[in-house]
Amino acid sequence: MCRVPDCDSRGGGRMTTSDSTTTRHAVVVGGGIAGVTAALQLADAGVRVTLVEGRPRLGGLAFSFTRDELTVDNGQHVYLRCCTAYRWFLDRVDGAALAPVQDRLDVPVLDVGRDRPRVGRLRRGVLPVPLHLAGGLATYPHLSLAEKAAVGRAALALKALDPADPALDGIDFATWLGRHGQSPRAVEALWDLVCVATLNVRAAQASMGLAAMVFKTGLLSERAAADIGWARVPLGELHDTLARKALDAAGVRTELRTRVTAVTRGEDGRWSVELPGTRIEADAVILAVPQRETHALLPDGALDHPGRLLDIGTSPILNVHVVYDRKVLRRPFFAALGTPVQWVFDRTDASGLKDGQYVALSQSAVADEIDLPVAELRDRYLPELKRLLPAARSAEVRDFFVTRERTATFAPTPGVGRLRPAASTRAPGLFLAGAWTATGWPATMEGAVRSGFNAAGAALSELGRTHRHPLREAA
């Protein structure tokens, strides 16, 4: 719904044209993680910032909502210790303690597809890279000795690759795995387990360049790189409540429920951001919205090939939410094999549930399921949970519902690298942000924050503001 906002949190009224004789002014269009990051970076450098978001909240696609007594995340989002940009974001909004990282990578993997269910664990040791994974791989029961040896050889080959090599973007990950001796079982029980969770496609649909980036950075860069972190509170507390508090403290003016209708550049070189009933003038504009919305707002000549934005596909994520009358899961999370179920998380405490247990299934790369009726999904997944969780066989299901993000991520398919634009455009003062831009990362919260860094850094350089990249500063 497009409507003019009432006022911001500091009591301001309708937006007015900025005074070009005062502090330089930037407008950030989009209040997802990328937009919030860009706005904070600009404000920290002394730029006056207005952030405009069409939704009634911040956080983009990583948000929460209420359902009866539950606070529900639209989807389960995790990050790794190597996600230094997202960790910066958590620190910047004072939320790091609410989304801690496990002490050491440890992922229970339950296989119910064979004669009897077996639990294995993907975990790291204390030896240097790549030996830190050798012990966990040696005891992983879902692969044969020959498959484990082949996995080790493929890992060493991955470590030698340069993910930025354009040639890697042109082939799919499954083809590369086949060339390096990976069996269908190894792909299912290891490579796809990670690929689906991080790239939101299976190996056969994944750009080799992005797959190499994920595995090399997450598993083969530093010993602790793949340790997993996740929010112990609703995502909305991090990405909306705390983010809004940080924006307010930084002096950013945040306008929610406000849809931008056009972005134009005047003869004086300043930008005009059009809203229903009003407009804002700015020295710089950052478009931190999805690629199709960005394409609709781009002025002529801003990109050499604007149509490429429309060629960047999307991939859906389905989340299945089940509330039981008793505890059925005794781990914080696990991954599954031999079943349609992919990853299962305990969200009881985070949701505020006082009685029973609430589990959430995160289902990626599910284009064939995303539009199925709830009743059909219930019939598909509840029996599978009974196979996976014996305690669920005698438990009562108090609630069952699904959340669907049909365009959850950009599709990281072969060739996508040449389609992703840089932060700067051909139009002076206009910049792009979003996980779909050229960050080198897949569509993750880490990629979103890095895109915000890129856009804000480019804008500050053009505005003549001295700044330092947060990650380089931390190093």
Coordinates of C-alpha atoms in Angstrom, one line a residue:
M1 CA 0.0 0.0 0.0
C2 CA 1.4 3.4 -1.0
R3 CA 0.7 6.2 1.4
V4 CA 2.5 9.2 2.8
P5 CA 3.8 8.6 6.4
D6 CA 2.5 10.4 9.4
C7 CA 5.8 11.3 11.1
D8 CA 9.0 9.8 12.2
S9 CA 9.9 8.5 15.6
R10 CA 11.4 11.9 16.7
G11 CA 8.2 13.7 15.9
G12 CA 9.0 15.1 12.5
G13 CA 6.2 15.8 10.1
R14 CA 6.0 15.4 6.3
M15 CA 9.3 15.3 4.5
T16 CA 10.5 18.5 2.9
T17 CA 13.2 19.4 0.4
S18 CA 16.6 19.4 1.9
D19 CA 18.8 22.6 2.1
S20 CA 21.8 22.0 -0.2
T21 CA 23.8 24.5 1.9
T22 CA 23.7 22.3 4.9
T23 CA 25.1 18.8 5.5
R24 CA 25.1 16.5 2.4
H25 CA 21.9 14.5 2.2
A26 CA 21.5 10.9 1.1
V27 CA 18.3 8.9 0.6
V28 CA 18.4 5.1 1.1
V29 CA 15.4 3.4 -0.6
G30 CA 14.7 0.1 1.1
G31 CA 14.9 -0.9 4.8
G32 CA 16.2 -4.4 4.6
I33 CA 19.6 -5.4 6.0
A34 CA 21.4 -3.9 3.1
G35 CA 19.6 -0.6 3.3
V36 CA 20.0 -0.3 7.1
T37 CA 23.7 -1.1 6.8
A38 CA 24.1 1.6 4.1
A39 CA 22.2 4.2 6.1
L40 CA 24.3 3.5 9.3
Q41 CA 27.5 3.8 7.3
L42 CA 26.5 7.1 5.8
A43 CA 25.3 8.5 9.0
D44 CA 28.4 7.4 10.9
A45 CA 30.4 9.4 8.3
G46 CA 28.4 12.6 9.0
V47 CA 26.0 12.5 6.1
R48 CA 22.3 13.4 6.8
V49 CA 20.3 10.3 5.9
T50 CA 16.7 9.5 5.1
L51 CA 15.7 5.8 4.9
V52 CA 12.5 5.1 3.0
E53 CA 10.8 1.7 3.4
G54 CA 7.4 0.6 1.9
R55 CA 6.7 -2.0 4.6
P56 CA 5.6 -1.1 8.1
R57 CA 8.9 -2.6 9.5
L58 CA 12.5 -2.9 8.8
G59 CA 14.4 -6.2 8.1
G60 CA 13.4 -7.0 4.5
L61 CA 12.9 -10.8 4.1
A62 CA 14.4 -11.6 7.6
F63 CA 11.5 -10.6 9.8
S64 CA 9.1 -11.7 12.4
F65 CA 5.3 -11.6 12.9
T66 CA 2.8 -12.6 15.6
R67 CA 0.5 -15.6 15.4
D68 CA -1.7 -16.0 18.5
E69 CA 0.8 -16.2 21.4
L70 CA 3.8 -16.9 19.1
T71 CA 6.4 -14.6 17.7
V72 CA 7.2 -16.3 14.4
D73 CA 10.2 -15.7 12.1
N74 CA 9.2 -15.9 8.4
G75 CA 12.2 -18.2 7.9
Q76 CA 15.1 -19.7 9.8
H77 CA 18.3 -17.7 9.1
V78 CA 21.7 -18.7 10.4
Y79 CA 25.2 -17.3 9.8
L80 CA 28.8 -18.5 10.2
R81 CA 31.7 -17.2 12.1
C82 CA 33.3 -16.2 8.8
C83 CA 30.4 -13.8 8.2
T84 CA 32.4 -10.9 9.5
A85 CA 30.1 -8.3 7.9
Y86 CA 26.9 -9.6 9.5
R87 CA 28.7 -9.9 12.8
W88 CA 29.6 -6.2 12.4
F89 CA 25.9 -5.5 11.8
L90 CA 25.0 -7.4 15.0
D91 CA 27.6 -5.4 17.0
R92 CA 26.4 -2.1 15.4
V93 CA 22.8 -2.7 16.5
D94 CA 23.9 -4.1 19.9
G95 CA 22.5 -7.5 19.1
A96 CA 25.5 -9.8 19.1
A97 CA 24.7 -11.4 22.4
L98 CA 21.3 -12.3 21.1
A99 CA 22.7 -14.3 18.2
P100 CA 25.8 -16.1 19.5
V101 CA 27.9 -18.6 17.6
Q102 CA 28.4 -22.2 18.7
D103 CA 31.7 -22.9 20.3
R104 CA 32.7 -25.4 17.6
L105 CA 31.0 -26.5 14.4
D106 CA 28.7 -29.4 15.2
V107 CA 25.8 -30.4 12.9
P108 CA 23.8 -33.5 13.7
V109 CA 22.8 -35.3 10.5
L110 CA 20.0 -37.9 10.8
D111 CA 19.7 -40.4 7.9
V112 CA 16.3 -42.2 7.9
G113 CA 16.5 -43.5 4.3
R114 CA 18.3 -46.7 5.1
D115 CA 17.4 -49.8 7.0
R116 CA 17.6 -48.1 10.4
P117 CA 17.9 -44.4 11.3
R118 CA 21.5 -43.3 12.0
V119 CA 22.8 -40.1 13.4
G120 CA 26.1 -38.7 12.2
R121 CA 27.8 -35.4 13.0
L122 CA 29.7 -32.9 10.8
R123 CA 32.1 -31.2 13.2
R124 CA 35.5 -29.8 13.3
G125 CA 38.5 -30.5 15.5
V126 CA 41.4 -28.4 16.8
L127 CA 44.0 -29.2 14.1
P128 CA 44.9 -26.7 11.4
V129 CA 43.0 -26.3 8.1
P130 CA 42.2 -28.7 6.3
L131 CA 42.9 -31.3 9.0
H132 CA 40.4 -29.7 11.3
L133 CA 37.6 -31.5 9.4
A134 CA 39.5 -34.9 9.0
G135 CA 38.3 -36.3 12.3
G136 CA 34.7 -35.5 11.7
L137 CA 34.8 -36.8 8.2
A138 CA 36.5 -40.0 9.3
T139 CA 33.6 -40.8 11.8
Y140 CA 30.8 -39.6 9.5
P141 CA 28.6 -42.7 9.1
H142 CA 26.7 -41.6 6.0
L143 CA 29.7 -42.1 3.6
S144 CA 31.8 -45.1 2.7
L145 CA 35.6 -45.1 3.2
A146 CA 36.1 -44.6 -0.5
E147 CA 33.6 -41.7 -0.6
K148 CA 35.4 -40.1 2.3
A149 CA 38.7 -40.3 0.6
A150 CA 37.3 -38.8 -2.6
V151 CA 35.7 -36.0 -0.5
G152 CA 39.1 -35.2 0.9
R153 CA 40.7 -35.0 -2.5
A154 CA 37.9 -32.8 -3.8
A155 CA 38.3 -30.5 -0.8
L156 CA 42.0 -30.0 -1.6
A157 CA 41.1 -29.2 -5.2
L158 CA 38.5 -26.7 -4.0
K159 CA 41.1 -25.0 -1.8
A160 CA 43.2 -24.4 -4.8
L161 CA 40.5 -22.6 -6.8
D162 CA 39.9 -18.8 -7.1
P163 CA 36.2 -18.3 -6.7
A164 CA 36.5 -15.0 -8.6
D165 CA 37.7 -16.8 -11.7
P166 CA 35.0 -16.0 -14.4
A167 CA 35.4 -19.4 -15.9
L168 CA 34.0 -21.0 -12.7
D169 CA 30.8 -19.0 -13.0
G170 CA 30.1 -20.7 -16.3
I171 CA 29.8 -24.3 -15.1
D172 CA 27.6 -25.9 -12.4
F173 CA 28.9 -27.4 -9.2
A174 CA 27.6 -30.9 -9.8
T175 CA 29.6 -31.1 -13.0
W176 CA 32.7 -30.2 -11.2
L177 CA 32.0 -32.6 -8.4
G178 CA 31.5 -35.4 -10.9
R179 CA 34.9 -34.6 -12.5
H180 CA 36.4 -35.0 -9.0
G181 CA 35.1 -38.4 -8.3
Q182 CA 32.1 -37.5 -6.1
S183 CA 29.4 -40.2 -6.0
P184 CA 25.6 -39.4 -6.0
R185 CA 25.6 -40.4 -2.3
A186 CA 28.5 -38.0 -1.4
V187 CA 26.6 -35.2 -3.2
E188 CA 23.4 -35.9 -1.3
A189 CA 25.0 -36.6 2.1
L190 CA 27.6 -33.8 2.2
W191 CA 27.9 -31.4 -0.7
D192 CA 24.1 -30.7 -1.3
L193 CA 23.6 -30.6 2.5
V194 CA 25.6 -27.4 2.6
C195 CA 24.8 -26.2 -0.9
V196 CA 21.1 -26.1 -0.4
A197 CA 21.4 -24.4 2.9
T198 CA 23.8 -21.7 1.7
L199 CA 22.9 -21.2 -2.0
N200 CA 19.2 -22.2 -2.0
V201 CA 19.8 -24.5 -5.0
R202 CA 21.2 -28.0 -5.4
A203 CA 24.7 -28.6 -6.8
A204 CA 23.3 -29.2 -10.3
Q205 CA 21.9 -25.7 -10.5
A206 CA 24.7 -23.8 -8.6
S207 CA 27.3 -21.6 -10.2
M208 CA 30.7 -23.3 -9.5
G209 CA 32.1 -19.9 -8.7
L210 CA 29.6 -19.3 -5.9
A211 CA 29.9 -22.9 -4.6
A212 CA 33.7 -22.6 -4.5
M213 CA 33.3 -19.3 -2.6
V214 CA 31.0 -21.0 0.0
F215 CA 33.1 -24.1 0.6
K216 CA 36.4 -22.4 0.4
T217 CA 35.5 -19.5 2.8
G218 CA 33.3 -21.5 5.1
L219 CA 35.2 -24.7 5.4
L220 CA 38.7 -24.3 4.1
S221 CA 39.8 -20.8 5.1
E222 CA 40.1 -20.8 8.9
R223 CA 39.5 -23.6 11.4
A224 CA 36.5 -21.8 13.1
A225 CA 35.1 -20.3 10.0
A226 CA 32.1 -22.6 9.7
D227 CA 30.9 -22.4 13.4
I228 CA 27.2 -21.7 13.2
G229 CA 25.4 -18.7 14.8
W230 CA 21.6 -18.1 15.0
A231 CA 19.2 -15.7 16.7
R232 CA 18.0 -16.8 20.1
V233 CA 15.3 -14.1 19.8
P234 CA 12.9 -13.3 17.0
L235 CA 14.6 -11.9 13.9
G236 CA 12.4 -8.8 14.2
E237 CA 14.1 -7.9 17.4
L238 CA 17.5 -7.7 15.7
H239 CA 16.6 -6.4 12.2
D240 CA 13.7 -4.2 13.1
T241 CA 13.6 -3.1 16.8
L242 CA 17.3 -2.9 17.4
A243 CA 18.0 -1.7 13.9
R244 CA 15.5 1.1 14.3
K245 CA 17.0 2.1 17.6
A246 CA 20.5 2.2 16.0
L247 CA 19.2 4.3 13.1
D248 CA 17.5 6.8 15.5
A249 CA 20.6 7.1 17.6
A250 CA 22.7 7.8 14.4
G251 CA 20.3 10.5 13.4
V252 CA 18.8 8.7 10.4
R253 CA 15.2 9.7 9.6
T254 CA 13.3 6.5 8.9
E255 CA 10.0 6.6 6.9
L256 CA 8.0 3.4 6.9
R257 CA 4.9 2.6 4.9
T258 CA 6.3 4.9 2.2
R259 CA 6.7 3.7 -1.4
V260 CA 9.1 5.4 -3.8
T261 CA 7.5 6.0 -7.2
A262 CA 10.4 7.5 -9.1
V263 CA 14.0 8.6 -8.8
T264 CA 15.2 11.4 -11.1
R265 CA 18.3 13.6 -11.5
G266 CA 17.9 17.4 -12.0
E267 CA 20.0 19.7 -14.2
D268 CA 21.8 20.8 -11.0
G269 CA 23.0 17.3 -10.4
R270 CA 20.9 16.7 -7.3
W271 CA 18.4 13.8 -7.0
S272 CA 14.7 13.9 -6.5
V273 CA 13.0 10.9 -4.8
E274 CA 9.3 10.9 -5.6
L275 CA 6.8 9.7 -3.0
P276 CA 3.0 9.9 -3.1
G277 CA 2.2 13.5 -2.4
T278 CA 5.7 14.7 -1.8
R279 CA 9.4 14.3 -2.7
I280 CA 12.8 14.4 -1.1
E281 CA 15.9 16.1 -2.7
A282 CA 19.3 14.5 -2.1
D283 CA 22.9 14.6 -3.1
A284 CA 23.1 10.8 -3.3
V285 CA 20.6 7.9 -3.6
I286 CA 21.1 4.3 -2.8
L287 CA 18.6 1.8 -4.2
A288 CA 18.5 -1.1 -1.7
V289 CA 15.5 -3.0 -3.1
P290 CA 15.1 -6.2 -5.1
Q291 CA 16.4 -6.3 -8.6
R292 CA 13.0 -5.9 -10.3
E293 CA 12.1 -3.0 -8.2
T294 CA 15.5 -1.5 -8.8
H295 CA 15.0 -1.9 -12.6
A296 CA 11.7 -0.1 -12.4
L297 CA 13.3 2.9 -10.6
L298 CA 16.5 3.2 -12.6
P299 CA 16.7 6.4 -14.7
D300 CA 17.7 5.9 -18.3
G301 CA 21.4 5.4 -18.8
A302 CA 22.1 4.4 -15.2
L303 CA 23.3 1.0 -16.3
D304 CA 24.8 -0.2 -19.6
H305 CA 22.5 -3.2 -19.6
P306 CA 19.6 -2.6 -17.3
G307 CA 17.7 -5.6 -18.7
R308 CA 20.3 -7.9 -17.1
L309 CA 18.7 -7.2 -13.7
L310 CA 15.5 -8.9 -15.0
D311 CA 17.6 -11.9 -16.0
I312 CA 18.7 -12.5 -12.4
G313 CA 16.3 -15.3 -11.4
T314 CA 15.0 -16.0 -8.0
S315 CA 14.7 -19.2 -5.8
P316 CA 12.0 -19.8 -3.2
I317 CA 12.2 -20.9 0.4
L318 CA 9.4 -22.7 2.2
N319 CA 9.2 -22.9 6.0
V320 CA 7.0 -25.4 7.8
H321 CA 6.0 -24.5 11.4
V322 CA 4.7 -27.2 13.8
V323 CA 3.6 -26.7 17.4
Y324 CA 3.4 -29.8 19.5
D325 CA 1.9 -30.3 22.9
R326 CA 5.2 -31.7 24.3
K327 CA 8.9 -31.8 23.7
V328 CA 9.8 -33.8 20.6
L329 CA 13.2 -32.4 19.7
R330 CA 16.2 -32.4 22.2
R331 CA 18.7 -30.6 20.0
P332 CA 18.7 -27.0 18.9
F333 CA 18.7 -28.1 15.3
F334 CA 19.6 -31.0 12.9
A335 CA 19.8 -31.8 9.2
A336 CA 18.2 -34.8 7.6
L337 CA 18.8 -37.2 4.8
G338 CA 16.6 -39.8 3.1
T339 CA 13.5 -37.6 3.6
P340 CA 12.0 -34.4 2.2
V341 CA 12.8 -32.7 5.4
Q342 CA 16.0 -30.6 5.2
W343 CA 16.8 -28.7 8.4
V344 CA 14.8 -28.7 11.6
F345 CA 15.1 -26.0 14.3
D346 CA 13.7 -25.7 17.8
R347 CA 12.1 -22.2 18.0
T348 CA 10.3 -22.7 21.3
D349 CA 12.1 -20.2 23.5
A350 CA 12.6 -17.6 20.7
S351 CA 8.9 -17.6 19.9
G352 CA 7.8 -17.1 23.5
L353 CA 5.9 -20.5 23.6
K354 CA 5.3 -21.5 27.3
D355 CA 3.9 -24.9 26.9
G356 CA 4.8 -27.6 24.4
Q357 CA 7.4 -27.3 21.6
Y358 CA 7.6 -25.3 18.4
V359 CA 9.8 -26.7 15.6
A360 CA 10.4 -25.0 12.3
L361 CA 11.5 -26.8 9.1
S362 CA 13.6 -24.8 6.7
Q363 CA 13.1 -26.0 3.1
S364 CA 15.3 -24.5 0.4
A365 CA 15.3 -25.1 -3.4
V366 CA 11.6 -26.2 -3.3
A367 CA 10.2 -24.6 -6.5
D368 CA 8.0 -27.7 -6.8
E369 CA 6.5 -27.3 -3.4
I370 CA 6.2 -23.5 -2.8
D371 CA 2.6 -23.2 -4.0
L372 CA 1.2 -26.5 -2.6
P373 CA -1.8 -26.1 -0.4
V374 CA -1.2 -26.2 3.4
A375 CA -3.2 -29.5 3.7
E376 CA -1.0 -31.2 1.2
L377 CA 2.1 -29.9 3.0
R378 CA 0.8 -31.2 6.3
D379 CA 0.2 -34.6 4.8
R380 CA 3.8 -34.6 3.4
Y381 CA 5.7 -33.3 6.4
L382 CA 4.0 -34.5 9.6
P383 CA 4.6 -38.2 8.8
E384 CA 8.3 -37.4 8.0
L385 CA 8.7 -35.7 11.4
K386 CA 7.3 -38.8 13.0
R387 CA 10.0 -40.8 11.2
L388 CA 12.7 -38.4 12.4
L389 CA 11.4 -37.7 15.9
P390 CA 10.1 -40.8 17.7
A391 CA 8.5 -38.5 20.4
A392 CA 6.4 -36.9 17.8
R393 CA 4.5 -40.1 17.1
S394 CA 2.5 -39.8 20.3
A395 CA 2.4 -36.0 20.4
E396 CA -0.6 -33.8 19.6
V397 CA -0.1 -31.2 16.8
R398 CA -1.6 -28.0 18.2
D399 CA -0.8 -25.8 15.2
F400 CA 0.6 -26.3 11.7
F401 CA 1.2 -23.5 9.3
V402 CA 3.6 -22.5 6.5
T403 CA 5.4 -19.3 5.4
R404 CA 6.5 -18.9 1.8
E405 CA 9.1 -16.6 0.3
R406 CA 8.7 -17.1 -3.4
T407 CA 11.5 -14.8 -4.3
A408 CA 13.6 -15.5 -1.2
T409 CA 17.0 -15.3 -2.9
F410 CA 18.5 -14.6 -6.2
A411 CA 19.1 -17.9 -8.1
P412 CA 22.9 -18.5 -8.0
T413 CA 22.9 -20.4 -11.3
P414 CA 25.8 -20.6 -13.8
G415 CA 26.4 -17.3 -15.5
V416 CA 24.7 -15.2 -12.8
G417 CA 28.1 -13.5 -12.0
R418 CA 28.1 -11.4 -15.2
L419 CA 24.5 -10.2 -14.4
R420 CA 25.2 -8.9 -10.9
P421 CA 25.9 -5.1 -11.0
A422 CA 28.5 -3.2 -9.0
A423 CA 27.4 -0.7 -6.4
S424 CA 28.2 2.3 -8.6
T425 CA 26.1 3.2 -11.6
R426 CA 26.8 5.4 -14.6
A427 CA 24.6 8.1 -13.0
P428 CA 26.6 10.2 -10.6
G429 CA 25.2 10.0 -7.1
L430 CA 23.1 6.8 -7.7
F431 CA 24.2 3.5 -6.1
L432 CA 22.9 0.0 -5.8
A433 CA 22.7 -2.3 -2.7
G434 CA 21.2 -5.7 -2.1
A435 CA 22.5 -9.3 -1.7
W436 CA 21.9 -9.7 -5.5
T437 CA 24.6 -7.1 -6.4
A438 CA 28.2 -8.0 -7.1
T439 CA 29.4 -8.9 -3.6
G440 CA 31.1 -12.2 -4.4
W441 CA 28.7 -13.8 -1.9
P442 CA 25.5 -15.7 -2.4
A443 CA 22.1 -14.3 -1.2
T444 CA 22.8 -14.3 2.5
M445 CA 22.6 -11.8 5.4
E446 CA 26.4 -11.5 5.0
G447 CA 26.0 -10.6 1.3
A448 CA 23.3 -8.1 2.2
V449 CA 25.6 -6.3 4.7
R450 CA 28.5 -6.3 2.3
S451 CA 26.4 -4.8 -0.4
G452 CA 25.5 -2.0 2.0
F453 CA 29.2 -1.4 2.7
N454 CA 29.9 -1.3 -1.0
A455 CA 27.1 1.2 -1.8
A456 CA 27.8 3.5 1.2
G457 CA 31.6 3.4 0.5
A458 CA 31.0 4.4 -3.1
A459 CA 28.6 7.1 -2.1
L460 CA 31.0 8.6 0.5
S461 CA 33.8 8.6 -2.0
E462 CA 31.7 10.5 -4.5
L463 CA 30.6 12.9 -1.7
G464 CA 34.2 13.6 -0.8
R465 CA 33.8 12.1 2.7
T466 CA 36.7 10.3 4.3
H467 CA 35.8 6.8 5.4
R468 CA 37.2 3.4 6.2
H469 CA 35.8 0.1 5.3
P470 CA 34.6 -1.5 8.6
L471 CA 36.1 -4.9 7.8
R472 CA 39.4 -3.5 6.9
E473 CA 39.4 -1.4 10.0
A474 CA 38.6 -4.4 12.1
A475 CA 41.5 -6.3 10.5

